[in-house]
Coordinates of C-alpha atoms in Angstrom, one line a residue:
X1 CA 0.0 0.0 0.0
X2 CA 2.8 2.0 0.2
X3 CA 2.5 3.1 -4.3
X4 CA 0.8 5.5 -6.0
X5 CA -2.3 3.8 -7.1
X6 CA -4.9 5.9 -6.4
X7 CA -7.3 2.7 -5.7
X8 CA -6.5 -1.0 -6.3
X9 CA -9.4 -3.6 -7.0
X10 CA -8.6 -7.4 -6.3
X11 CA -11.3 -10.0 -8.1
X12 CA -12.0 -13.4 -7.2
X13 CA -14.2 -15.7 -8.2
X14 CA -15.4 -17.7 -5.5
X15 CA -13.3 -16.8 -2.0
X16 CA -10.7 -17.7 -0.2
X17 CA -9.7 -18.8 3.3
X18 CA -7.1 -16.7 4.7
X19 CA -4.7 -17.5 7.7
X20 CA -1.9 -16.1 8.9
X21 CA 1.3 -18.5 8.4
X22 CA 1.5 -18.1 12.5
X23 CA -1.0 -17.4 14.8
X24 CA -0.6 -14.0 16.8
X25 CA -2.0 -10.5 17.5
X26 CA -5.3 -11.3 18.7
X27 CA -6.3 -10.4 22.1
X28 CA -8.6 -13.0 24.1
X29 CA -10.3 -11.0 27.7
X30 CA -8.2 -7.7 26.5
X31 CA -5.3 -9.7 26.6
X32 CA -3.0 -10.0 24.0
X33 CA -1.2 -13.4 22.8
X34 CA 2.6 -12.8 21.2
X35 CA 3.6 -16.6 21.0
X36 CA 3.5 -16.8 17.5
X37 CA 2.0 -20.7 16.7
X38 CA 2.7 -22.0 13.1
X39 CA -0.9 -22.9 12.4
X40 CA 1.1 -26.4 10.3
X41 CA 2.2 -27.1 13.8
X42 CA -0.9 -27.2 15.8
X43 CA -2.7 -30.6 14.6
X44 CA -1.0 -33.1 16.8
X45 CA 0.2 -36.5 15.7
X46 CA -1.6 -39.2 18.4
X47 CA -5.1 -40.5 16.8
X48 CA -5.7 -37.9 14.6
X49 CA -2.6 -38.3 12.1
X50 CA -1.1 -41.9 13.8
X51 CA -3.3 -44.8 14.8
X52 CA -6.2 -43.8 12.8
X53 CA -8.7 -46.7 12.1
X54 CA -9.3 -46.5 8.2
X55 CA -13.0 -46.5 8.6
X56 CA -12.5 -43.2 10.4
X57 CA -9.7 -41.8 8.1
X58 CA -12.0 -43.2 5.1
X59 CA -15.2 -40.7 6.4
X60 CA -13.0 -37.6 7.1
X61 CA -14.4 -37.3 10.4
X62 CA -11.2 -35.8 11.9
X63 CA -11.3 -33.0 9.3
X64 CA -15.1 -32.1 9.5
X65 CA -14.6 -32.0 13.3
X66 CA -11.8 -29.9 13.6
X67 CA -13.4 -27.5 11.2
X68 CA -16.7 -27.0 13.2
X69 CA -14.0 -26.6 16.1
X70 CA -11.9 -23.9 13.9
X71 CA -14.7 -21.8 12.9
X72 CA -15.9 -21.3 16.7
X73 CA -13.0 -20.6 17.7
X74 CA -11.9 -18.1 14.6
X75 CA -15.5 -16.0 15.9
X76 CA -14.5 -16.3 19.3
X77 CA -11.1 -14.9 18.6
X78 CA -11.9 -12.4 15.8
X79 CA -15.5 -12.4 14.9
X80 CA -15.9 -13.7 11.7
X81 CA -15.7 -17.9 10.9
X82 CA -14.5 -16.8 7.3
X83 CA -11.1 -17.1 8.1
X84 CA -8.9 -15.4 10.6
X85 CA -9.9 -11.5 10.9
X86 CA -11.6 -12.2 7.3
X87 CA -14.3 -10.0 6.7
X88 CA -14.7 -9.8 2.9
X89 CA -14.0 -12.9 0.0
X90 CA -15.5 -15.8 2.2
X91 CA -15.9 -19.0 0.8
X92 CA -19.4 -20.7 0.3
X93 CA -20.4 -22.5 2.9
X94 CA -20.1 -26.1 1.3
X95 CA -16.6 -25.2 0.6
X96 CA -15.4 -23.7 3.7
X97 CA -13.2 -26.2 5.6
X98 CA -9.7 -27.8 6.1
X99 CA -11.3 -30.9 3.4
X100 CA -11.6 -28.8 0.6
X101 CA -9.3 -25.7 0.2
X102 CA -5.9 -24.4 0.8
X103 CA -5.2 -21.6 3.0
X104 CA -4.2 -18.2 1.6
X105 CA -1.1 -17.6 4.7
X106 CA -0.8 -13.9 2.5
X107 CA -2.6 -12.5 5.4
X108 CA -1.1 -8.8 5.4
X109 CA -3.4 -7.4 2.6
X110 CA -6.3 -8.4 5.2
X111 CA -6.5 -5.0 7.1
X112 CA -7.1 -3.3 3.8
X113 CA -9.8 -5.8 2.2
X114 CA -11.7 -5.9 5.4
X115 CA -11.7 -2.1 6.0
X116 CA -14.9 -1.6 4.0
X117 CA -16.9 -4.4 5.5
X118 CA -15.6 -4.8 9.0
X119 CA -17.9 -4.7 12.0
X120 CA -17.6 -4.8 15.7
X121 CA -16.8 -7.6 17.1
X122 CA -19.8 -9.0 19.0
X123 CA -17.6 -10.4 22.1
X124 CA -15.8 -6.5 22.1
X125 CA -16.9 -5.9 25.6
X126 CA -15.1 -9.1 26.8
X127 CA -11.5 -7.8 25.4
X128 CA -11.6 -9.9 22.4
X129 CA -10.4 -9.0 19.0
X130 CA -7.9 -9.4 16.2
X131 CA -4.9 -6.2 16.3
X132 CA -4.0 -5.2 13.3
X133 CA -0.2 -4.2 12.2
X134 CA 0.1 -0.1 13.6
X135 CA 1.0 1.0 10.4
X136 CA -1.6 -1.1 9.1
X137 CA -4.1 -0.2 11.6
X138 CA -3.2 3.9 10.9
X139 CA -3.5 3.7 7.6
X140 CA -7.2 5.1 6.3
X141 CA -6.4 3.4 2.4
X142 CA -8.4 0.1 1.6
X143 CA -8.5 -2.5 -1.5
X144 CA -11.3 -3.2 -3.0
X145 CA -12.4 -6.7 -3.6
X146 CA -15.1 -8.0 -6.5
X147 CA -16.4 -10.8 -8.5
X148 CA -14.5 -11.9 -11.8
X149 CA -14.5 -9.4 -14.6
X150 CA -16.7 -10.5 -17.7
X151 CA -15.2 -7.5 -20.0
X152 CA -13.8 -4.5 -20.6
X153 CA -15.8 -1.4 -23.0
X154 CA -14.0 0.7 -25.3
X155 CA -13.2 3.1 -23.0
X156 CA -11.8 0.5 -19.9
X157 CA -14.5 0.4 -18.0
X158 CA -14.6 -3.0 -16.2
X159 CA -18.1 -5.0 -16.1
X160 CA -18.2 -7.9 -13.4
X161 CA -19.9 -10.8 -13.3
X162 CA -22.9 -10.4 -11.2
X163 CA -23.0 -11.8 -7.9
X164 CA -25.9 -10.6 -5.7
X165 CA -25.1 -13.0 -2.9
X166 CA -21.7 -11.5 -2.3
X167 CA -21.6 -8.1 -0.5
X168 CA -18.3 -6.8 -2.3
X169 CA -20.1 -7.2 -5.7
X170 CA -23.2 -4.7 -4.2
X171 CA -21.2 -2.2 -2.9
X172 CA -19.2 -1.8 -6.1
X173 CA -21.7 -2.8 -8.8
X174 CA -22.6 0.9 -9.8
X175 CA -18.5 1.7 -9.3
X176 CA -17.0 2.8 -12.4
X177 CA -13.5 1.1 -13.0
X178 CA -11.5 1.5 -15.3
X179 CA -7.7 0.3 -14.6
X180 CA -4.3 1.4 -16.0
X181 CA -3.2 -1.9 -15.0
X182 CA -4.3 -5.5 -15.2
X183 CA -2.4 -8.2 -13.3
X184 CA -3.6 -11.9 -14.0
X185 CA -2.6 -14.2 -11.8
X186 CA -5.1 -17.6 -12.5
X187 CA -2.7 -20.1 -12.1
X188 CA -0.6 -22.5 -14.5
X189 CA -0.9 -26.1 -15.7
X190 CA 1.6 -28.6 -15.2
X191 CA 3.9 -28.7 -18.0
X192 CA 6.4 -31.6 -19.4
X193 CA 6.8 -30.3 -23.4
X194 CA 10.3 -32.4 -22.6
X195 CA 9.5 -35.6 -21.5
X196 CA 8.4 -38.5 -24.5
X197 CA 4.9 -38.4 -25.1
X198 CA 5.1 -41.9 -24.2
X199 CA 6.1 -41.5 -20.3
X200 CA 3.0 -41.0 -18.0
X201 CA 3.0 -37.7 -16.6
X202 CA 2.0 -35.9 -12.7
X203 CA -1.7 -36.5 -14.0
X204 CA -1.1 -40.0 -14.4
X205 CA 0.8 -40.7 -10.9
X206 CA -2.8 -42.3 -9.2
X207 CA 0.4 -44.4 -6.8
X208 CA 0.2 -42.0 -3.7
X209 CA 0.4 -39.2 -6.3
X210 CA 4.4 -40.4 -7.3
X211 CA 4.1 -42.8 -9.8
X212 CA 1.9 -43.9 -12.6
X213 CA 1.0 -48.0 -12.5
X214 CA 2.7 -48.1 -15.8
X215 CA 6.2 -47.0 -15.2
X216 CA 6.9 -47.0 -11.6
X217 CA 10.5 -46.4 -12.6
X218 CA 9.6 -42.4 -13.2
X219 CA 8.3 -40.6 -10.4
X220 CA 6.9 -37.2 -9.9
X221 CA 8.3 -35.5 -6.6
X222 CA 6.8 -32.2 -5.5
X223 CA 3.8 -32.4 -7.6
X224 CA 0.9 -32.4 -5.3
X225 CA -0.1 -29.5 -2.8
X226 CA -1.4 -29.4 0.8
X227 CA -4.1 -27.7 2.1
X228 CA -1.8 -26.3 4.9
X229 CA 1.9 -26.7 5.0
X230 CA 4.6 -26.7 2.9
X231 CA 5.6 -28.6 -0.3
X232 CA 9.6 -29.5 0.4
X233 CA 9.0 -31.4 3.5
X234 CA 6.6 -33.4 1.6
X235 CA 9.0 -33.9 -1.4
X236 CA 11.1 -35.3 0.8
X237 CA 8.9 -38.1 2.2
X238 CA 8.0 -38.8 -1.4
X239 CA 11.9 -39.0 -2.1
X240 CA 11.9 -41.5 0.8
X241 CA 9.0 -43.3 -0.5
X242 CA 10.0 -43.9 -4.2
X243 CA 14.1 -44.6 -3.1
X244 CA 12.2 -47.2 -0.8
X245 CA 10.1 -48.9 -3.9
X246 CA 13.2 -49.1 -6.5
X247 CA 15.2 -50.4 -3.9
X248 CA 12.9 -53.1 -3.2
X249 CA 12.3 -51.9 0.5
X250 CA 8.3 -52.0 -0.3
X251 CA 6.1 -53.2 -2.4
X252 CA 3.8 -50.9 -4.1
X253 CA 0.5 -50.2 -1.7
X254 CA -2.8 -51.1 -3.3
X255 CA -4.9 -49.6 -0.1
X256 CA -7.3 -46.8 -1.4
X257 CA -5.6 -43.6 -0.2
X258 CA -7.7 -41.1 2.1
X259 CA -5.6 -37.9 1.7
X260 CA -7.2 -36.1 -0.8
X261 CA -8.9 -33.2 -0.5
X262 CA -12.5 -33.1 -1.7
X263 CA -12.2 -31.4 -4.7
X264 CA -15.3 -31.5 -7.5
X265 CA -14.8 -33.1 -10.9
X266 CA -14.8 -29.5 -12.3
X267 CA -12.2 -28.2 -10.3
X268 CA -9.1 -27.3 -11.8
X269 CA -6.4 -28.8 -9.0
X270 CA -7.3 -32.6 -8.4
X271 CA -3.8 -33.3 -6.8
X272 CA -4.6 -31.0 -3.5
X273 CA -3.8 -33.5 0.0
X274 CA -4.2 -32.8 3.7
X275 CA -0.6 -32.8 5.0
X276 CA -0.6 -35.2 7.8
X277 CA -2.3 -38.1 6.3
X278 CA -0.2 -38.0 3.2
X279 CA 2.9 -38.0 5.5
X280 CA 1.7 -40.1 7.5
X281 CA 0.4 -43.0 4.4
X282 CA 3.7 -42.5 2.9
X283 CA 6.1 -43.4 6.6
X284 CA 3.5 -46.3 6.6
X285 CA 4.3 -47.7 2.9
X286 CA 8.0 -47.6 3.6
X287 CA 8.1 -48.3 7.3
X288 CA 9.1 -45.5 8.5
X289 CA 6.1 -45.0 11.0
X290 CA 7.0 -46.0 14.5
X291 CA 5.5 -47.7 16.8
X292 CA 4.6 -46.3 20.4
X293 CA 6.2 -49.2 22.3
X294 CA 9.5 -49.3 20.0
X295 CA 9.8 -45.5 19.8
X296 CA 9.8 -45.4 23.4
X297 CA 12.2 -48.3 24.1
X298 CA 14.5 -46.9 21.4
X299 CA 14.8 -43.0 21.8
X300 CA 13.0 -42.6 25.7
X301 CA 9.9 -40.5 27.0
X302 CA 10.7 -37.1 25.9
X303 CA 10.8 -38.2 21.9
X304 CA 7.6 -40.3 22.5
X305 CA 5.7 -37.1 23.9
X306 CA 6.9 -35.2 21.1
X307 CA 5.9 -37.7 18.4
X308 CA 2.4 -37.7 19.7
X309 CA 2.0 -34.4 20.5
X310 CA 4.0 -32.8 17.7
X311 CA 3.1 -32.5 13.9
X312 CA 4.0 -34.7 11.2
X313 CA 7.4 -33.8 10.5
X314 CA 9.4 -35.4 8.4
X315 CA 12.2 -36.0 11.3
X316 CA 9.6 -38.5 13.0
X317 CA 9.5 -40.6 10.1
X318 CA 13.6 -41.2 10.2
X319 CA 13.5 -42.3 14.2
X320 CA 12.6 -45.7 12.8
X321 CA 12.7 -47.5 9.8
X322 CA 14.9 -47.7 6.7
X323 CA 15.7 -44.1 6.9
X324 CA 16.7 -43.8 10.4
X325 CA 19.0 -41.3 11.5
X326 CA 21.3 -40.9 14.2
X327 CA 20.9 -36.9 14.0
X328 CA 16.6 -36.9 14.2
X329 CA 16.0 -37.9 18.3
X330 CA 18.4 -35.0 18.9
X331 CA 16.2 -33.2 16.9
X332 CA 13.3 -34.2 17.8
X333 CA 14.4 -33.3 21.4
X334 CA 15.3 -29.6 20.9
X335 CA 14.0 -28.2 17.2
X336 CA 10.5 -29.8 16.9
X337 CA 9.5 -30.2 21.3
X338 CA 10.0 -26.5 20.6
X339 CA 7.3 -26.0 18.3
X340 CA 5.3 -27.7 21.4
X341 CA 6.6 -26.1 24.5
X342 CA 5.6 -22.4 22.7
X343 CA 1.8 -23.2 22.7
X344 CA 1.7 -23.1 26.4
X345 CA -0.1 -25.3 28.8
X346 CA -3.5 -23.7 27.2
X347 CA -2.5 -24.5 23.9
X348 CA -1.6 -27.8 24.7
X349 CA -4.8 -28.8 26.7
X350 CA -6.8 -27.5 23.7
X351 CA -4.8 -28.6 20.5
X352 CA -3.3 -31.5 22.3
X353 CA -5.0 -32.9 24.9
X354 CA -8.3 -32.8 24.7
X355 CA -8.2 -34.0 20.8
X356 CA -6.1 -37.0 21.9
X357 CA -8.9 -38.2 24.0
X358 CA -12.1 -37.3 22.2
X359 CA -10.0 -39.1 18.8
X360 CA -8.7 -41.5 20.5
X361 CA -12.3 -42.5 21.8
X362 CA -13.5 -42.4 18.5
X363 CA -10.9 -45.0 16.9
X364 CA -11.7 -47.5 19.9
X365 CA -15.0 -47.1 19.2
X366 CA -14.5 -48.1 15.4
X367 CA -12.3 -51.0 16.2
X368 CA -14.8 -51.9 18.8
X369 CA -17.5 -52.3 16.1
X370 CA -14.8 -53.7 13.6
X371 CA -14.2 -56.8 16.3
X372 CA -18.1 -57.2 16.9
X373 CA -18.2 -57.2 12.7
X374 CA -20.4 -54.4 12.3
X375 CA -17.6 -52.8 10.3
X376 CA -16.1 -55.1 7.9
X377 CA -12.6 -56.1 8.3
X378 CA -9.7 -54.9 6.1
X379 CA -9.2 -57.2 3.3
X380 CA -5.5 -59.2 3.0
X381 CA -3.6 -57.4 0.5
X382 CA -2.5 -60.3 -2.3

C-alpha cells in the first residue's frame, strides 16, 4: 500500500480462506497473545494423524470435526468464521473447511480488504479481537475486492460478473473502474513439453500421487499441494518413498488412499492433500512409521511425547525404519519439542490434549465395532 495507485481492485471468483502463516495478535479478555504458533504445527500426531482406524480416516471425520471446532473458535477470537480476521472474500459455505481448500497464509493485505466491510466484534466488551499491524491499523487506504471481470468497453471500464449473494459485488456494482493496470494471476498447468509423449505424466501418478501403475521407474516428486503446510518437506517423504520402492524396501501399496482433498470433478487442481495423512500413508508404505512401544524403548519418554503431541514432521518418520537417523531424536528433542513447548499449557490442553482423548475414543469405538463385525474387516492385501 505504500505506491501510487490511487485505488487498487482485487477480483475473485469464489473466495478464499485466509490464515496467517502463524498465529498472533489477537487479544482474548483484553489480553494480548505474542507466542507466535505456526498454524502447520498445531494438529498433533496421536489419533488424529497416527493410529487412525481406516473406517474413520475413510469418512473424514477428523477433518469435519476440527473444522466445526476452527470456525468457533476463529469468531471467538476475531468475529468472523470466514477465516482469521476475514471480513470480505469468504468461501461458500459447502466449501469452507480444512477438506476442501488451501489456506491463503498472504494475510497482510487483510487489514485493507476488510476495511470496507468490517464490524464490531460481537464479544468487544469481553476484550476480544484481532490487532491489526500499527502502520496497518493507521492507515485510512483500503483495497477493494469484486467478482471476476466478464469484460472491458471501449473506454476501460470493467463489467463484473454479477453476484448478488456477495456483499463486495453490491457495494461496487454501480462503481465505475477502469484500470491502467491489469495483473492476471489464474494459475498454470503442469507442463512436461520435454518428456516423451510416451512416459506418464503428474496427472497420471494415481500411486500415492508419485508414480503412474505403468512405469513405476519415473516418479513425480513435489507435484501435489497441501491444504496447509509446505511442499519441500513433503518432497522429501516422497523421495523416501519412491528410493524405498526401487530399492525393493516395499512393495507398491494397493490400499485406497484417504488424503485427498474433496475437490469437484470441475475443479481445476485434483492433486490438493491434507498434509498429515499423506505424510503419515507414505512413513506407513515404507516403514518408516513408528510404533509407540519401539519408539519409546528406542529413543526414551521425551521423543515419545513429542511424536504424539507434535506434527508430522518429516524427522519423526527417520527415528525408525529404513531411513533412520542418528541426528533426528536429537532433533526431535530440541527443534520440533519446541514448536510444542511455545503453545503453552492452554494450547496444549486444547490442541493436544483434549483432541487426543475425544479421537482417541472415536478410533476405539470403530475397532470396537470392527471386532463385533459391524464394520467389515480390512481385506488381506495379495
Amino acid at each position: 500500500m505504500k505506491g501510487d495507485a490511487k485505488s487498487v481492485t482485487m477480483c475473485f471468483r469464489n473466495g478464499f480462506l485466509s490464515f496467517p502463516k502463524a498465529l498472533s495478535r489477537f487479544k482474548v479478555f483484553g489480553k494480548q497473545f505474542k507466542g507466535g504458533l505456526p498454524i502447520d504445527g498445531l494438529i498433533t500426531n496421536l489419533f488424529e494423524t497416527a493410529y487412525v482406524h481406516r473406517a474413520i480416516a475413510a469418512s473424514r471425520f477428523r477433518w469435519f470435526v476440527s473444522d466445526f471446532v476452527i470456525k468457533r473458535v476463529l469468531w471467538f477470537l476475531t468475529g468472523t468464521q470466514a477465516g482469521m480476521n476475514q471480513h470480505v472474500g469468504a468461501l461458500p459455505h459447502d466449501r469452507l473447511g480444512r477438506a476442501f481448500v488451501f489456506l491463503n497464509k498472504s494475510s497482510k493485505a487483510m487489514p485493507y480488504l476488510n476495511r470496507p466491510y468490517q464490524e464490531k466484534h460481537p464479544l468487544a466488551f469481553l476484550g476480544n479481537g484481532y490487532v491489526d499491524p500499527p502502520e496497518d491499523a493507521q492507515s485510512k487506504r483500503w483495497v477493494d475486492t469484486c467478482s471476476f471481470p466478464e469484460s472491458i468497453d471501449s473506454t476501460g471500464r470493467v463489467s463484473f460478473e454479477k453476484r448478488p449473494d456477495r456483499k463486495d459485488w453490491r457495494r461496487l456494482k454501480d462503481t465505475e473502474v477502469r484500470p491502467n493496470c491489469v495483473v492476471y494471476c489464474t494459475g498454470y498447468k503442469q507442463s512436461f513439453s520435454w518428456l516423451d509423449p510416451s512416459y506418464p505424466t503428474a496427472s497420471d501418478a494415481t500411486i500415492r500421487n508419485i508414480i503412474a501403475p505403468s512405469e513405476p521407474s519415473v516418479a513425480f516428486i513435489g507435484f501435489v499441494r497441501p491444504g496447509v503446510g509446505a511442499i519441500p518437506p513433503i518432497a522429501e517423504q516422497q523421495a523416501m518413498w519412491w528410493t524405498a520402492l526401487i530399492t525393493n524396501r516395499m512393495a507398491i501399496p494397493t490400499d485406497p488412499p484417504h488424503y485427498h482433498l474433496l475437490a469437484k470433478q470441475t475443479s481445476r487442481i485434483q492433486y490438493g492433500v491434507d498434509h498429515s495423512a499423506y505424510m503419515s500413508t507414505l512413513a506407513k508404505d515404507f516403514g518408516g512409521a513408528p510404533g509407540l512401544l519401539e519408539l519409546w524403548k528406542a529413543h526414551g519418554l521425551k521423543v515419545l511425547l513429542v511424536y504424539c503431541f507434535g506434527a508430522s514432521f518429516v524427522t519423526f518418520y527417520r527415528l525408525m525404519g529404513p531411513f533412520r537417523s542418528k541426528e533426528a531424536p536429537m532433533i526431535a528433542k530440541t527443534e520440533l519439542a519446541e514448536t510444542i513447548t511455545r503453545r503453552g499449557i492452554l494450547g496444549n490442553l486444547f490442541f493436544g490434549v483434549i483432541p487426543m482423548i475425544f479421537y482417541g475414543l472415536i478410533n476405539m469405538t470403530a475397532l470396537t465395532l470392527e471386532m463385533l463385525g459391524l464394520i467389515p474387516k480390512e481385506k488381506p492385501v495379495v
